[in-house]
Amino acid sequence: MARVLVTRRLVGDGLALLDDHELVYLNSEDRPLTHAELCEASANVDAIVCVLTDRIDAEVLAAGQGRLKVVANVAVGFDNIDIVAAQRCGVAVCNTPGVLDDTTADLAFLLILAASRLSSDAERTLRTDGWKGFRIDQFLGRDVNGMTLGLVGYGRIARRVAARAAGFGMKLVVHSRTDPGEVDFEPDLDRLISRVDIVSLHVPGTPETKHLFDARRIGLMDRNMVLVNTARGSVVDEEALARALDEGRLHAAGIDVFEREPAVHPRLFAAPRTVLLPHIGSASHATRGEMVRLAAQGVADVLARRTPSNRVTSA
Ligand code: NAP
Ligand code: GLV
């Protein structure tokens, strides 16, 4: 019987796919396991089902060498896993592509609307200062109807955001590594910024996308623009973003992911016209359940010597 480490509390009934195996839970408190705990556990299991708070680095993978066959991340992003080290150690890595696209696109669109219409500032004022009554000049946001949305990265989730944008009467410009052909593609990211009103980020967290939106690029945005990040915190320089918001060089921002989660940059925390959410892009009952099921399916496939459909093939 194979042993499968489940690093955190999970949801739904997807782990039933692993009923033939022994599930190992070391974590009744549902806290992120320490690096030392992951290394120790890795040495004694055939598979790991983990989440994005688990850093599965070269040391964790090396500790499992000889027995560990598969690591399945209950997330589509896999920047918490050293894919090159996994390949070197002969460990398959699985993720959860496809099952969370609509749910995450909904959240990106929620942030597009909430940031544009300044809903967090308005709600905060209502809750903390008391509502003094309707005023015609209060919390004047920007309409999304008729605006141009710039999508950075045009993969599974971005395409679902594009479908929602069409329903809101928005125009679309897309930047990605490869020209998808069927849309207004802008190969120059700086030029995309000059062509759009709202930027929504949908690239993976990689060394190439680190601070793709740094102080210089954020400086290219004008005071009417909105930046939304549901991709990875590392894609945006949070200090530079907070400064731009403070100085009124950007209309608003909507942020679901942070550079040093769970920490939120104190300047971003205090910045005006900013909607902040605690990494809930895929957080619906149905979608999180499907993510667990797909991760478990990947483990079941590898342990049964089948090739999983959700195996990560390149870093
Ligand atoms: P995907 O289908 O792989 O799409 C990624 C897109 O980014 C592709 O169009 C890819 O281009 C492009 N890209 C990659 N590197 C790039 C670069 N250096 N410059 C420009 N474009 C680049 O991924 P997805 O399923 O849509 O997910 C995207 C990301 O969203 C995930 O990796 C994850 O980090 C994040 N996410 C967050 C949440 C949340 O809870 N907030 C939920 C789900 C996902 P090519 O087609 O040329 O490769
Ligand atoms: C969540 O951030 C994911 O990558 O699935």
JSON list of N, CA and C in Angstrom, two decimals, residues 13-60:
[
{"chain": "A", "resi": 13, "resn": "ASP", "atom": "N", "xyz": [-14.76, 15.58, -1.64]},
{"chain": "A", "resi": 13, "resn": "ASP", "atom": "CA", "xyz": [-14.53, 14.15, -1.44]},
{"chain": "A", "resi": 13, "resn": "ASP", "atom": "C", "xyz": [-13.52, 13.57, -2.45]},
{"chain": "A", "resi": 14, "resn": "GLY", "atom": "N", "xyz": [-12.71, 14.47, -3.06]},
{"chain": "A", "resi": 14, "resn": "GLY", "atom": "CA", "xyz": [-11.76, 14.03, -4.09]},
{"chain": "A", "resi": 14, "resn": "GLY", "atom": "C", "xyz": [-10.72, 13.04, -3.60]},
{"chain": "A", "resi": 15, "resn": "LEU", "atom": "N", "xyz": [-10.37, 13.13, -2.30]},
{"chain": "A", "resi": 15, "resn": "LEU", "atom": "CA", "xyz": [-9.32, 12.21, -1.81]},
{"chain": "A", "resi": 15, "resn": "LEU", "atom": "C", "xyz": [-9.80, 10.76, -1.77]},
{"chain": "A", "resi": 16, "resn": "ALA", "atom": "N", "xyz": [-11.12, 10.55, -1.96]},
{"chain": "A", "resi": 16, "resn": "ALA", "atom": "CA", "xyz": [-11.64, 9.17, -2.02]},
{"chain": "A", "resi": 16, "resn": "ALA", "atom": "C", "xyz": [-11.00, 8.40, -3.17]},
{"chain": "A", "resi": 17, "resn": "LEU", "atom": "N", "xyz": [-10.50, 9.12, -4.18]},
{"chain": "A", "resi": 17, "resn": "LEU", "atom": "CA", "xyz": [-9.81, 8.45, -5.29]},
{"chain": "A", "resi": 17, "resn": "LEU", "atom": "C", "xyz": [-8.55, 7.72, -4.81]},
{"chain": "A", "resi": 18, "resn": "LEU", "atom": "N", "xyz": [-8.11, 8.08, -3.59]},
{"chain": "A", "resi": 18, "resn": "LEU", "atom": "CA", "xyz": [-6.88, 7.47, -3.05]},
{"chain": "A", "resi": 18, "resn": "LEU", "atom": "C", "xyz": [-7.18, 6.46, -1.94]},
{"chain": "A", "resi": 19, "resn": "ASP", "atom": "N", "xyz": [-8.43, 5.96, -1.93]},
{"chain": "A", "resi": 19, "resn": "ASP", "atom": "CA", "xyz": [-8.86, 5.04, -0.86]},
{"chain": "A", "resi": 19, "resn": "ASP", "atom": "C", "xyz": [-8.01, 3.77, -0.78]},
{"chain": "A", "resi": 20, "resn": "ASP", "atom": "N", "xyz": [-7.39, 3.38, -1.90]},
{"chain": "A", "resi": 20, "resn": "ASP", "atom": "CA", "xyz": [-6.56, 2.15, -1.89]},
{"chain": "A", "resi": 20, "resn": "ASP", "atom": "C", "xyz": [-5.21, 2.39, -1.21]},
{"chain": "A", "resi": 21, "resn": "HIS", "atom": "N", "xyz": [-4.94, 3.66, -0.88]},
{"chain": "A", "resi": 21, "resn": "HIS", "atom": "CA", "xyz": [-3.63, 3.99, -0.32]},
{"chain": "A", "resi": 21, "resn": "HIS", "atom": "C", "xyz": [-3.76, 4.50, 1.11]},
{"chain": "A", "resi": 22, "resn": "GLU", "atom": "N", "xyz": [-2.62, 4.57, 1.80]},
{"chain": "A", "resi": 22, "resn": "GLU", "atom": "CA", "xyz": [-2.65, 5.09, 3.18]},
{"chain": "A", "resi": 22, "resn": "GLU", "atom": "C", "xyz": [-2.44, 6.60, 3.13]},
{"chain": "A", "resi": 23, "resn": "LEU", "atom": "N", "xyz": [-3.42, 7.36, 3.64]},
{"chain": "A", "resi": 23, "resn": "LEU", "atom": "CA", "xyz": [-3.27, 8.81, 3.67]},
{"chain": "A", "resi": 23, "resn": "LEU", "atom": "C", "xyz": [-2.61, 9.22, 4.99]},
{"chain": "A", "resi": 24, "resn": "VAL", "atom": "N", "xyz": [-1.57, 10.04, 4.89]},
{"chain": "A", "resi": 24, "resn": "VAL", "atom": "CA", "xyz": [-0.82, 10.45, 6.07]},
{"chain": "A", "resi": 24, "resn": "VAL", "atom": "C", "xyz": [-1.08, 11.93, 6.33]},
{"chain": "A", "resi": 25, "resn": "TYR", "atom": "N", "xyz": [-1.70, 12.23, 7.47]},
{"chain": "A", "resi": 25, "resn": "TYR", "atom": "CA", "xyz": [-1.96, 13.62, 7.86]},
{"chain": "A", "resi": 25, "resn": "TYR", "atom": "C", "xyz": [-1.08, 13.92, 9.06]},
{"chain": "A", "resi": 26, "resn": "LEU", "atom": "N", "xyz": [-0.23, 14.95, 8.95]},
{"chain": "A", "resi": 26, "resn": "LEU", "atom": "CA", "xyz": [0.65, 15.27, 10.08]},
{"chain": "A", "resi": 26, "resn": "LEU", "atom": "C", "xyz": [0.23, 16.58, 10.71]},
{"chain": "A", "resi": 27, "resn": "ASN", "atom": "N", "xyz": [-0.96, 17.06, 10.32]},
{"chain": "A", "resi": 27, "resn": "ASN", "atom": "CA", "xyz": [-1.21, 18.47, 10.49]},
{"chain": "A", "resi": 27, "resn": "ASN", "atom": "C", "xyz": [-2.62, 18.75, 10.97]},
{"chain": "A", "resi": 28, "resn": "SER", "atom": "N", "xyz": [-2.92, 18.35, 12.21]},
{"chain": "A", "resi": 28, "resn": "SER", "atom": "CA", "xyz": [-4.29, 18.56, 12.70]},
{"chain": "A", "resi": 28, "resn": "SER", "atom": "C", "xyz": [-4.62, 20.04, 12.85]},
{"chain": "A", "resi": 29, "resn": "GLU", "atom": "N", "xyz": [-3.58, 20.89, 12.99]},
{"chain": "A", "resi": 29, "resn": "GLU", "atom": "CA", "xyz": [-3.85, 22.34, 13.18]},
{"chain": "A", "resi": 29, "resn": "GLU", "atom": "C", "xyz": [-4.02, 23.07, 11.86]},
{"chain": "A", "resi": 30, "resn": "ASP", "atom": "N", "xyz": [-3.83, 22.38, 10.73]},
{"chain": "A", "resi": 30, "resn": "ASP", "atom": "CA", "xyz": [-3.91, 23.01, 9.41]},
{"chain": "A", "resi": 30, "resn": "ASP", "atom": "C", "xyz": [-3.03, 24.26, 9.30]},
{"chain": "A", "resi": 31, "resn": "ARG", "atom": "N", "xyz": [-1.76, 24.12, 9.69]},
{"chain": "A", "resi": 31, "resn": "ARG", "atom": "CA", "xyz": [-0.80, 25.21, 9.49]},
{"chain": "A", "resi": 31, "resn": "ARG", "atom": "C", "xyz": [0.17, 24.77, 8.40]},
{"chain": "A", "resi": 32, "resn": "PRO", "atom": "N", "xyz": [0.84, 25.72, 7.72]},
{"chain": "A", "resi": 32, "resn": "PRO", "atom": "CA", "xyz": [1.85, 25.29, 6.76]},
{"chain": "A", "resi": 32, "resn": "PRO", "atom": "C", "xyz": [2.94, 24.48, 7.47]},
{"chain": "A", "resi": 33, "resn": "LEU", "atom": "N", "xyz": [3.26, 23.29, 6.96]},
{"chain": "A", "resi": 33, "resn": "LEU", "atom": "CA", "xyz": [4.34, 22.50, 7.57]},
{"chain": "A", "resi": 33, "resn": "LEU", "atom": "C", "xyz": [5.65, 23.25, 7.38]},
{"chain": "A", "resi": 34, "resn": "THR", "atom": "N", "xyz": [6.56, 23.08, 8.32]},
{"chain": "A", "resi": 34, "resn": "THR", "atom": "CA", "xyz": [7.87, 23.74, 8.17]},
{"chain": "A", "resi": 34, "resn": "THR", "atom": "C", "xyz": [8.68, 22.99, 7.11]},
{"chain": "A", "resi": 35, "resn": "HIS", "atom": "N", "xyz": [9.75, 23.63, 6.67]},
{"chain": "A", "resi": 35, "resn": "HIS", "atom": "CA", "xyz": [10.62, 23.00, 5.68]},
{"chain": "A", "resi": 35, "resn": "HIS", "atom": "C", "xyz": [11.19, 21.69, 6.23]},
{"chain": "A", "resi": 36, "resn": "ALA", "atom": "N", "xyz": [11.60, 21.71, 7.50]},
{"chain": "A", "resi": 36, "resn": "ALA", "atom": "CA", "xyz": [12.17, 20.50, 8.13]},
{"chain": "A", "resi": 36, "resn": "ALA", "atom": "C", "xyz": [11.11, 19.39, 8.18]},
{"chain": "A", "resi": 37, "resn": "GLU", "atom": "N", "xyz": [9.88, 19.75, 8.50]},
{"chain": "A", "resi": 37, "resn": "GLU", "atom": "CA", "xyz": [8.80, 18.74, 8.56]},
{"chain": "A", "resi": 37, "resn": "GLU", "atom": "C", "xyz": [8.53, 18.16, 7.17]},
{"chain": "A", "resi": 38, "resn": "LEU", "atom": "N", "xyz": [8.56, 19.02, 6.15]},
{"chain": "A", "resi": 38, "resn": "LEU", "atom": "CA", "xyz": [8.33, 18.51, 4.79]},
{"chain": "A", "resi": 38, "resn": "LEU", "atom": "C", "xyz": [9.45, 17.57, 4.37]},
{"chain": "A", "resi": 39, "resn": "CYS", "atom": "N", "xyz": [10.70, 17.92, 4.71]},
{"chain": "A", "resi": 39, "resn": "CYS", "atom": "CA", "xyz": [11.85, 17.06, 4.35]},
{"chain": "A", "resi": 39, "resn": "CYS", "atom": "C", "xyz": [11.71, 15.70, 5.04]},
{"chain": "A", "resi": 40, "resn": "GLU", "atom": "N", "xyz": [11.39, 15.74, 6.33]},
{"chain": "A", "resi": 40, "resn": "GLU", "atom": "CA", "xyz": [11.28, 14.50, 7.09]},
{"chain": "A", "resi": 40, "resn": "GLU", "atom": "C", "xyz": [10.15, 13.62, 6.54]},
{"chain": "A", "resi": 41, "resn": "ALA", "atom": "N", "xyz": [9.00, 14.27, 6.26]},
{"chain": "A", "resi": 41, "resn": "ALA", "atom": "CA", "xyz": [7.84, 13.50, 5.78]},
{"chain": "A", "resi": 41, "resn": "ALA", "atom": "C", "xyz": [8.09, 12.95, 4.38]},
{"chain": "A", "resi": 42, "resn": "SER", "atom": "N", "xyz": [8.77, 13.73, 3.57]},
{"chain": "A", "resi": 42, "resn": "SER", "atom": "CA", "xyz": [9.00, 13.36, 2.18]},
{"chain": "A", "resi": 42, "resn": "SER", "atom": "C", "xyz": [9.77, 12.03, 2.04]},
{"chain": "A", "resi": 43, "resn": "ALA", "atom": "N", "xyz": [10.63, 11.78, 3.04]},
{"chain": "A", "resi": 43, "resn": "ALA", "atom": "CA", "xyz": [11.48, 10.58, 2.99]},
{"chain": "A", "resi": 43, "resn": "ALA", "atom": "C", "xyz": [10.67, 9.30, 3.17]},
{"chain": "A", "resi": 44, "resn": "ASN", "atom": "N", "xyz": [9.46, 9.42, 3.69]},
{"chain": "A", "resi": 44, "resn": "ASN", "atom": "CA", "xyz": [8.69, 8.21, 4.07]},
{"chain": "A", "resi": 44, "resn": "ASN", "atom": "C", "xyz": [7.39, 8.04, 3.32]},
{"chain": "A", "resi": 45, "resn": "VAL", "atom": "N", "xyz": [7.23, 8.74, 2.19]},
{"chain": "A", "resi": 45, "resn": "VAL", "atom": "CA", "xyz": [5.97, 8.62, 1.46]},
{"chain": "A", "resi": 45, "resn": "VAL", "atom": "C", "xyz": [6.24, 8.40, -0.04]},
{"chain": "A", "resi": 46, "resn": "ASP", "atom": "N", "xyz": [5.22, 7.89, -0.72]},
{"chain": "A", "resi": 46, "resn": "ASP", "atom": "CA", "xyz": [5.32, 7.68, -2.18]},
{"chain": "A", "resi": 46, "resn": "ASP", "atom": "C", "xyz": [4.76, 8.87, -2.95]},
{"chain": "A", "resi": 47, "resn": "ALA", "atom": "N", "xyz": [3.92, 9.67, -2.26]},
{"chain": "A", "resi": 47, "resn": "ALA", "atom": "CA", "xyz": [3.27, 10.79, -2.95]},
{"chain": "A", "resi": 47, "resn": "ALA", "atom": "C", "xyz": [2.98, 11.90, -1.95]},
{"chain": "A", "resi": 48, "resn": "ILE", "atom": "N", "xyz": [2.91, 13.13, -2.47]},
{"chain": "A", "resi": 48, "resn": "ILE", "atom": "CA", "xyz": [2.54, 14.27, -1.63]},
{"chain": "A", "resi": 48, "resn": "ILE", "atom": "C", "xyz": [1.42, 15.02, -2.33]},
{"chain": "A", "resi": 49, "resn": "VAL", "atom": "N", "xyz": [0.33, 15.28, -1.60]},
{"chain": "A", "resi": 49, "resn": "VAL", "atom": "CA", "xyz": [-0.71, 16.21, -2.07]},
{"chain": "A", "resi": 49, "resn": "VAL", "atom": "C", "xyz": [-0.50, 17.48, -1.25]},
{"chain": "A", "resi": 50, "resn": "CYS", "atom": "N", "xyz": [-0.15, 18.58, -1.95]},
{"chain": "A", "resi": 50, "resn": "CYS", "atom": "CA", "xyz": [0.21, 19.79, -1.23]},
{"chain": "A", "resi": 50, "resn": "CYS", "atom": "C", "xyz": [-0.57, 20.99, -1.76]},
{"chain": "A", "resi": 51, "resn": "VAL", "atom": "N", "xyz": [-0.38, 22.13, -1.12]},
{"chain": "A", "resi": 51, "resn": "VAL", "atom": "CA", "xyz": [-1.01, 23.36, -1.58]},
{"chain": "A", "resi": 51, "resn": "VAL", "atom": "C", "xyz": [0.09, 24.41, -1.75]},
{"chain": "A", "resi": 52, "resn": "LEU", "atom": "N", "xyz": [-0.31, 25.61, -2.22]},
{"chain": "A", "resi": 52, "resn": "LEU", "atom": "CA", "xyz": [0.73, 26.57, -2.60]},
{"chain": "A", "resi": 52, "resn": "LEU", "atom": "C", "xyz": [1.48, 27.20, -1.43]},
{"chain": "A", "resi": 53, "resn": "THR", "atom": "N", "xyz": [1.07, 26.91, -0.19]},
{"chain": "A", "resi": 53, "resn": "THR", "atom": "CA", "xyz": [1.87, 27.39, 0.94]},
{"chain": "A", "resi": 53, "resn": "THR", "atom": "C", "xyz": [3.03, 26.44, 1.25]},
{"chain": "A", "resi": 54, "resn": "ASP", "atom": "N", "xyz": [3.07, 25.29, 0.58]},
{"chain": "A", "resi": 54, "resn": "ASP", "atom": "CA", "xyz": [4.16, 24.32, 0.81]},
{"chain": "A", "resi": 54, "resn": "ASP", "atom": "C", "xyz": [5.28, 24.56, -0.20]},
{"chain": "A", "resi": 55, "resn": "ARG", "atom": "N", "xyz": [6.48, 24.86, 0.31]},
{"chain": "A", "resi": 55, "resn": "ARG", "atom": "CA", "xyz": [7.60, 25.06, -0.61]},
{"chain": "A", "resi": 55, "resn": "ARG", "atom": "C", "xyz": [8.28, 23.70, -0.83]},
{"chain": "A", "resi": 56, "resn": "ILE", "atom": "N", "xyz": [8.01, 23.13, -2.02]},
{"chain": "A", "resi": 56, "resn": "ILE", "atom": "CA", "xyz": [8.59, 21.82, -2.33]},
{"chain": "A", "resi": 56, "resn": "ILE", "atom": "C", "xyz": [9.85, 22.09, -3.14]},
{"chain": "A", "resi": 57, "resn": "ASP", "atom": "N", "xyz": [10.97, 22.28, -2.42]},
{"chain": "A", "resi": 57, "resn": "ASP", "atom": "CA", "xyz": [12.20, 22.68, -3.09]},
{"chain": "A", "resi": 57, "resn": "ASP", "atom": "C", "xyz": [13.11, 21.47, -3.30]},
{"chain": "A", "resi": 58, "resn": "ALA", "atom": "N", "xyz": [14.33, 21.74, -3.79]},
{"chain": "A", "resi": 58, "resn": "ALA", "atom": "CA", "xyz": [15.26, 20.66, -4.13]},
{"chain": "A", "resi": 58, "resn": "ALA", "atom": "C", "xyz": [15.54, 19.77, -2.92]},
{"chain": "A", "resi": 59, "resn": "GLU", "atom": "N", "xyz": [15.62, 20.37, -1.73]},
{"chain": "A", "resi": 59, "resn": "GLU", "atom": "CA", "xyz": [15.94, 19.59, -0.53]},
{"chain": "A", "resi": 59, "resn": "GLU", "atom": "C", "xyz": [14.80, 18.62, -0.17]},
{"chain": "A", "resi": 60, "resn": "VAL", "atom": "N", "xyz": [13.56, 19.12, -0.25]},
{"chain": "A", "resi": 60, "resn": "VAL", "atom": "CA", "xyz": [12.39, 18.26, 0.06]},
{"chain": "A", "resi": 60, "resn": "VAL", "atom": "C", "xyz": [12.35, 17.11, -0.95]}
]
